Amino acid sequence: MALSHQQRDQIERRIREAIERLLAGKIPPGGACDVKTLAREAGISRASLYRPWGHLKDEFEKRRAAGQKPYPREARITRLRDLNQRLTGRLARTHTELTQLKEGQRVLLSVMAAKDDELQRLRRELSTLSCTSLAPVPKQQEDASTGVLPMHRTREGSVKIRLDLGQSMPSTMRKSRSTPSERATSASW
C-alpha cells in the first residue's frame, strides 16, 4: 500500500525527532544510540529505515560517528543529578511544612491546656462562691441610673456578692468529684 505525501512527511518528522532525542542523550531505558532504538523511538520497523528512509539512517550514523554520539552513562548521571536535586528540594519543602505544622500543633495544645486550666479555676471559684454564705443585698439599694447592684463590704473588709441562684443549683455548676480524665471524656463544650 502506497503512503500519501502527508503520511511520508509525518513519518520523516518522527524519525528526525527521534534522531535529535538520541543524539541529545535522551536514550530510553534498555536502548542505546543505534539504528534499532531509532526505529523503535520513531515508531517504524527497522527495515523501513533501510528502504524508504535510508537517507535518514545514513544521516544518523554520520552524525553519531562525527562525535555527536552521546555517552549514555554521562547522560544518565546528569539526568539522575537533576532528579536528585528536584527531590531534595521537595523533601526540604515538605520538612519545612511538617515543622511548621508541628509548631502550630504545639501552640494549639498549649492554648487548649491554658483554657482548660482557666475553666477548672472558674469552676472552683463558682463552687466556692456557692458554698459560702452570701450577704443579702436589699433590693432597694439598686442604683436607678445604671441598674447595677452595689457590692457590700463586711467588717473584715472582704466583699460579699449576692447571688440569686434560686432553689437548686444546676448540675453543671455543682462541684464535681470526678477525676480529670473523666471530666475530659465527659466534657461536651
PDB file of C-alpha atoms in Angstrom:
ATOM      1  CA  MET A   1       0.000   0.000   0.000  1.00  0.00           C
ATOM      2  CA  ALA A   2       1.431   3.341  -1.039  1.00  0.00           C
ATOM      3  CA  LEU A   3       1.752   6.125   1.542  1.00  0.00           C
ATOM      4  CA  SER A   4       0.346   9.541   0.861  1.00  0.00           C
ATOM      5  CA  HIS A   5       2.605  12.553   0.775  1.00  0.00           C
ATOM      6  CA  GLN A   6       1.249  13.702   4.137  1.00  0.00           C
ATOM      7  CA  GLN A   7       1.944  10.309   5.776  1.00  0.00           C
ATOM      8  CA  ARG A   8       5.503  10.289   4.422  1.00  0.00           C
ATOM      9  CA  ASP A   9       6.132  13.778   5.841  1.00  0.00           C
ATOM     10  CA  GLN A  10       4.731  12.752   9.222  1.00  0.00           C
ATOM     11  CA  ILE A  11       6.930   9.620   9.422  1.00  0.00           C
ATOM     12  CA  GLU A  12      10.013  11.574   8.332  1.00  0.00           C
ATOM     13  CA  ARG A  13       9.311  14.167  11.038  1.00  0.00           C
ATOM     14  CA  ARG A  14       9.036  11.416  13.676  1.00  0.00           C
ATOM     15  CA  ILE A  15      12.349   9.901  12.537  1.00  0.00           C
ATOM     16  CA  ARG A  16      14.111  13.301  12.679  1.00  0.00           C
ATOM     17  CA  GLU A  17      12.714  13.966  16.162  1.00  0.00           C
ATOM     18  CA  ALA A  18      13.940  10.535  17.303  1.00  0.00           C
ATOM     19  CA  ILE A  19      17.403  11.269  15.845  1.00  0.00           C
ATOM     20  CA  GLU A  20      17.582  14.551  17.754  1.00  0.00           C
ATOM     21  CA  ARG A  21      16.483  12.913  21.021  1.00  0.00           C
ATOM     22  CA  LEU A  22      19.023  10.106  20.749  1.00  0.00           C
ATOM     23  CA  LEU A  23      21.888  12.418  19.804  1.00  0.00           C
ATOM     24  CA  ALA A  24      20.912  14.749  22.673  1.00  0.00           C
ATOM     25  CA  GLY A  25      21.433  11.859  25.094  1.00  0.00           C
ATOM     26  CA  LYS A  26      17.789  11.089  25.827  1.00  0.00           C
ATOM     27  CA  ILE A  27      18.196   7.366  25.460  1.00  0.00           C
ATOM     28  CA  PRO A  28      15.232   5.269  26.639  1.00  0.00           C
ATOM     29  CA  PRO A  29      15.727   2.525  29.222  1.00  0.00           C
ATOM     30  CA  GLY A  30      17.015  -0.638  27.611  1.00  0.00           C
ATOM     31  CA  GLY A  31      18.022   1.249  24.477  1.00  0.00           C
ATOM     32  CA  ALA A  32      21.242   2.579  23.001  1.00  0.00           C
ATOM     33  CA  CYS A  33      22.246   5.164  20.454  1.00  0.00           C
ATOM     34  CA  ASP A  34      21.778   2.806  17.494  1.00  0.00           C
ATOM     35  CA  VAL A  35      19.515   2.135  14.498  1.00  0.00           C
ATOM     36  CA  LYS A  36      17.355  -0.384  16.381  1.00  0.00           C
ATOM     37  CA  THR A  37      16.480   2.171  19.092  1.00  0.00           C
ATOM     38  CA  LEU A  38      15.989   4.880  16.432  1.00  0.00           C
ATOM     39  CA  ALA A  39      13.385   2.742  14.634  1.00  0.00           C
ATOM     40  CA  ARG A  40      11.620   1.914  17.914  1.00  0.00           C
ATOM     41  CA  GLU A  41      11.559   5.593  19.009  1.00  0.00           C
ATOM     42  CA  ALA A  42      10.212   6.695  15.593  1.00  0.00           C
ATOM     43  CA  GLY A  43       7.512   4.012  15.692  1.00  0.00           C
ATOM     44  CA  ILE A  44       8.531   2.269  12.479  1.00  0.00           C
ATOM     45  CA  SER A  45      10.160  -1.053  11.606  1.00  0.00           C
ATOM     46  CA  ARG A  46      13.925  -1.260  11.331  1.00  0.00           C
ATOM     47  CA  ALA A  47      13.583  -2.466   7.744  1.00  0.00           C
ATOM     48  CA  SER A  48      11.805   0.796   6.861  1.00  0.00           C
ATOM     49  CA  LEU A  49      14.912   2.704   7.902  1.00  0.00           C
ATOM     50  CA  TYR A  50      16.892   0.803   5.275  1.00  0.00           C
ATOM     51  CA  ARG A  51      14.379   1.186   2.419  1.00  0.00           C
ATOM     52  CA  PRO A  52      12.360   4.395   2.070  1.00  0.00           C
ATOM     53  CA  TRP A  53      14.219   6.395   4.731  1.00  0.00           C
ATOM     54  CA  GLY A  54      17.720   5.093   4.218  1.00  0.00           C
ATOM     55  CA  HIS A  55      18.981   8.653   3.802  1.00  0.00           C
ATOM     56  CA  LEU A  56      17.833   9.456   7.362  1.00  0.00           C
ATOM     57  CA  LYS A  57      19.549   6.334   8.712  1.00  0.00           C
ATOM     58  CA  ASP A  58      22.760   7.371   6.952  1.00  0.00           C
ATOM     59  CA  GLU A  59      22.466  10.914   8.344  1.00  0.00           C
ATOM     60  CA  PHE A  60      22.016   9.493  11.859  1.00  0.00           C
ATOM     61  CA  GLU A  61      25.078   7.244  11.542  1.00  0.00           C
ATOM     62  CA  LYS A  62      27.249  10.088  10.132  1.00  0.00           C
ATOM     63  CA  ARG A  63      26.281  12.469  12.937  1.00  0.00           C
ATOM     64  CA  ARG A  64      26.832   9.770  15.535  1.00  0.00           C
ATOM     65  CA  ALA A  65      30.282   8.933  14.078  1.00  0.00           C
ATOM     66  CA  ALA A  66      31.218  12.626  13.851  1.00  0.00           C
ATOM     67  CA  GLY A  67      31.296  12.925  17.628  1.00  0.00           C
ATOM     68  CA  GLN A  68      27.692  13.702  18.330  1.00  0.00           C
ATOM     69  CA  LYS A  69      27.276  10.322  19.907  1.00  0.00           C
ATOM     70  CA  PRO A  70      26.102  10.806  23.457  1.00  0.00           C
ATOM     71  CA  TYR A  71      27.615   8.881  26.264  1.00  0.00           C
ATOM     72  CA  PRO A  72      24.686   7.078  27.864  1.00  0.00           C
ATOM     73  CA  ARG A  73      26.401   6.854  31.245  1.00  0.00           C
ATOM     74  CA  GLU A  74      27.087  10.591  31.421  1.00  0.00           C
ATOM     75  CA  ALA A  75      23.605  11.456  30.165  1.00  0.00           C
ATOM     76  CA  ARG A  76      22.112   9.150  32.780  1.00  0.00           C
ATOM     77  CA  ILE A  77      24.270  10.670  35.520  1.00  0.00           C
ATOM     78  CA  THR A  78      23.159  14.172  34.518  1.00  0.00           C
ATOM     79  CA  ARG A  79      19.516  13.104  34.445  1.00  0.00           C
ATOM     80  CA  LEU A  80      19.814  11.447  37.859  1.00  0.00           C
ATOM     81  CA  ARG A  81      21.542  14.505  39.342  1.00  0.00           C
ATOM     82  CA  ASP A  82      18.681  16.710  38.142  1.00  0.00           C
ATOM     83  CA  LEU A  83      16.153  14.305  39.589  1.00  0.00           C
ATOM     84  CA  ASN A  84      18.092  14.190  42.859  1.00  0.00           C
ATOM     85  CA  GLN A  85      18.105  17.994  43.095  1.00  0.00           C
ATOM     86  CA  ARG A  86      14.362  18.195  42.458  1.00  0.00           C
ATOM     87  CA  LEU A  87      13.613  15.519  45.043  1.00  0.00           C
ATOM     88  CA  THR A  88      15.946  17.111  47.597  1.00  0.00           C
ATOM     89  CA  GLY A  89      14.176  20.458  47.166  1.00  0.00           C
ATOM     90  CA  ARG A  90      10.805  18.783  47.506  1.00  0.00           C
ATOM     91  CA  LEU A  91      11.944  16.963  50.644  1.00  0.00           C
ATOM     92  CA  ALA A  92      13.200  20.230  52.158  1.00  0.00           C
ATOM     93  CA  ARG A  93       9.868  21.947  51.452  1.00  0.00           C
ATOM     94  CA  THR A  94       7.952  19.021  52.940  1.00  0.00           C
ATOM     95  CA  HIS A  95      10.200  19.024  56.013  1.00  0.00           C
ATOM     96  CA  THR A  96       9.684  22.768  56.496  1.00  0.00           C
ATOM     97  CA  GLU A  97       5.924  22.367  56.168  1.00  0.00           C
ATOM     98  CA  LEU A  98       5.930  19.493  58.662  1.00  0.00           C
ATOM     99  CA  THR A  99       7.960  21.537  61.147  1.00  0.00           C
ATOM    100  CA  GLN A 100       5.517  24.441  60.844  1.00  0.00           C
ATOM    101  CA  LEU A 101       2.551  22.125  61.347  1.00  0.00           C
ATOM    102  CA  LYS A 102       4.150  20.570  64.440  1.00  0.00           C
ATOM    103  CA  GLU A 103       4.851  24.021  65.878  1.00  0.00           C
ATOM    104  CA  GLY A 104       1.266  25.066  65.215  1.00  0.00           C
ATOM    105  CA  GLN A 105       0.014  21.905  66.890  1.00  0.00           C
ATOM    106  CA  ARG A 106       2.240  22.572  69.924  1.00  0.00           C
ATOM    107  CA  VAL A 107       0.913  26.133  70.228  1.00  0.00           C
ATOM    108  CA  LEU A 108      -2.695  24.993  69.907  1.00  0.00           C
ATOM    109  CA  LEU A 109      -2.192  22.298  72.545  1.00  0.00           C
ATOM    110  CA  SER A 110      -0.708  24.818  74.983  1.00  0.00           C
ATOM    111  CA  VAL A 111      -3.637  27.188  74.352  1.00  0.00           C
ATOM    112  CA  MET A 112      -6.066  24.344  74.984  1.00  0.00           C
ATOM    113  CA  ALA A 113      -4.260  23.420  78.221  1.00  0.00           C
ATOM    114  CA  ALA A 114      -4.373  27.053  79.387  1.00  0.00           C
ATOM    115  CA  LYS A 115      -8.086  27.274  78.567  1.00  0.00           C
ATOM    116  CA  ASP A 116      -8.718  24.018  80.430  1.00  0.00           C
ATOM    117  CA  ASP A 117      -6.823  25.329  83.488  1.00  0.00           C
ATOM    118  CA  GLU A 118      -8.822  28.549  83.375  1.00  0.00           C
ATOM    119  CA  LEU A 119     -12.081  26.622  83.084  1.00  0.00           C
ATOM    120  CA  GLN A 120     -11.202  24.448  86.071  1.00  0.00           C
ATOM    121  CA  ARG A 121     -10.215  27.551  88.100  1.00  0.00           C
ATOM    122  CA  LEU A 122     -13.513  29.249  87.262  1.00  0.00           C
ATOM    123  CA  ARG A 123     -15.453  26.136  88.247  1.00  0.00           C
ATOM    124  CA  ARG A 124     -13.626  26.041  91.596  1.00  0.00           C
ATOM    125  CA  GLU A 125     -14.387  29.726  92.165  1.00  0.00           C
ATOM    126  CA  LEU A 126     -18.032  29.175  91.342  1.00  0.00           C
ATOM    127  CA  SER A 127     -18.318  26.199  93.672  1.00  0.00           C
ATOM    128  CA  THR A 128     -16.554  28.186  96.443  1.00  0.00           C
ATOM    129  CA  LEU A 129     -18.943  31.088  95.963  1.00  0.00           C
ATOM    130  CA  SER A 130     -21.974  28.843  96.040  1.00  0.00           C
ATOM    131  CA  CYS A 131     -20.791  27.107  99.228  1.00  0.00           C
ATOM    132  CA  THR A 132     -20.149  30.291 101.272  1.00  0.00           C
ATOM    133  CA  SER A 133     -22.823  32.313 102.938  1.00  0.00           C
ATOM    134  CA  LEU A 134     -23.541  35.372 100.944  1.00  0.00           C
ATOM    135  CA  ALA A 135     -24.622  38.642 102.498  1.00  0.00           C
ATOM    136  CA  PRO A 136     -28.115  39.588 101.364  1.00  0.00           C
ATOM    137  CA  VAL A 137     -28.344  42.805  99.420  1.00  0.00           C
ATOM    138  CA  PRO A 138     -31.533  44.765  99.833  1.00  0.00           C
ATOM    139  CA  LYS A 139     -33.303  45.303  96.534  1.00  0.00           C
ATOM    140  CA  GLN A 140     -33.976  48.961  97.313  1.00  0.00           C
ATOM    141  CA  GLN A 141     -30.267  49.876  97.088  1.00  0.00           C
ATOM    142  CA  GLU A 142     -30.071  49.303  93.340  1.00  0.00           C
ATOM    143  CA  ASP A 143     -28.622  52.283  91.506  1.00  0.00           C
ATOM    144  CA  ALA A 144     -31.506  53.544  89.383  1.00  0.00           C
ATOM    145  CA  SER A 145     -29.273  55.257  86.837  1.00  0.00           C
ATOM    146  CA  THR A 146     -27.249  52.154  85.926  1.00  0.00           C
ATOM    147  CA  GLY A 147     -29.348  49.256  87.156  1.00  0.00           C
ATOM    148  CA  VAL A 148     -26.328  47.756  88.981  1.00  0.00           C
ATOM    149  CA  LEU A 149     -26.403  46.405  92.495  1.00  0.00           C
ATOM    150  CA  PRO A 150     -23.580  47.721  94.704  1.00  0.00           C
ATOM    151  CA  MET A 151     -21.175  45.295  96.380  1.00  0.00           C
ATOM    152  CA  HIS A 152     -21.210  45.371 100.188  1.00  0.00           C
ATOM    153  CA  ARG A 153     -18.144  45.258 102.374  1.00  0.00           C
ATOM    154  CA  THR A 154     -18.182  43.348 105.620  1.00  0.00           C
ATOM    155  CA  ARG A 155     -16.432  44.437 108.814  1.00  0.00           C
ATOM    156  CA  GLU A 156     -13.395  42.389 107.824  1.00  0.00           C
ATOM    157  CA  GLY A 157     -13.121  44.373 104.557  1.00  0.00           C
ATOM    158  CA  SER A 158     -13.984  41.500 102.227  1.00  0.00           C
ATOM    159  CA  VAL A 159     -16.578  41.905  99.533  1.00  0.00           C
ATOM    160  CA  LYS A 160     -19.774  39.856  99.660  1.00  0.00           C
ATOM    161  CA  ILE A 161     -21.749  39.398  96.444  1.00  0.00           C
ATOM    162  CA  ARG A 162     -25.412  38.481  96.441  1.00  0.00           C
ATOM    163  CA  LEU A 163     -26.133  35.672  94.027  1.00  0.00           C
ATOM    164  CA  ASP A 164     -29.675  34.664  93.343  1.00  0.00           C
ATOM    165  CA  LEU A 165     -29.270  31.017  92.372  1.00  0.00           C
ATOM    166  CA  GLY A 166     -32.825  30.046  93.150  1.00  0.00           C
ATOM    167  CA  GLN A 167     -33.821  26.869  94.970  1.00  0.00           C
ATOM    168  CA  SER A 168     -31.369  24.483  93.366  1.00  0.00           C
ATOM    169  CA  MET A 169     -28.049  24.836  91.631  1.00  0.00           C
ATOM    170  CA  PRO A 170     -27.755  23.366  88.098  1.00  0.00           C
ATOM    171  CA  SER A 171     -25.745  20.152  87.959  1.00  0.00           C
ATOM    172  CA  THR A 172     -23.156  21.796  85.707  1.00  0.00           C
ATOM    173  CA  MET A 173     -22.336  24.299  88.455  1.00  0.00           C
ATOM    174  CA  ARG A 174     -22.006  21.779  91.295  1.00  0.00           C
ATOM    175  CA  LYS A 175     -18.543  20.792  92.417  1.00  0.00           C
ATOM    176  CA  SER A 176     -17.610  17.612  90.621  1.00  0.00           C
ATOM    177  CA  ARG A 177     -15.805  14.810  92.441  1.00  0.00           C
ATOM    178  CA  SER A 178     -14.805  13.086  89.184  1.00  0.00           C
ATOM    179  CA  THR A 179     -11.190  12.674  88.111  1.00  0.00           C
ATOM    180  CA  PRO A 180      -9.648  14.985  85.495  1.00  0.00           C
ATOM    181  CA  SER A 181      -9.650  12.182  82.898  1.00  0.00           C
ATOM    182  CA  GLU A 182     -13.374  11.547  83.494  1.00  0.00           C
ATOM    183  CA  ARG A 183     -14.065  15.261  83.084  1.00  0.00           C
ATOM    184  CA  ALA A 184     -12.098  15.349  79.843  1.00  0.00           C
ATOM    185  CA  THR A 185     -14.088  12.470  78.371  1.00  0.00           C
ATOM    186  CA  SER A 186     -17.457  13.755  79.542  1.00  0.00           C
ATOM    187  CA  ALA A 187     -16.891  17.385  78.595  1.00  0.00           C
ATOM    188  CA  SER A 188     -19.270  18.486  75.875  1.00  0.00           C
ATOM    189  CA  TRP A 189     -18.089  22.014  75.306  1.00  0.00           C
TER     190      TRP A 189
END
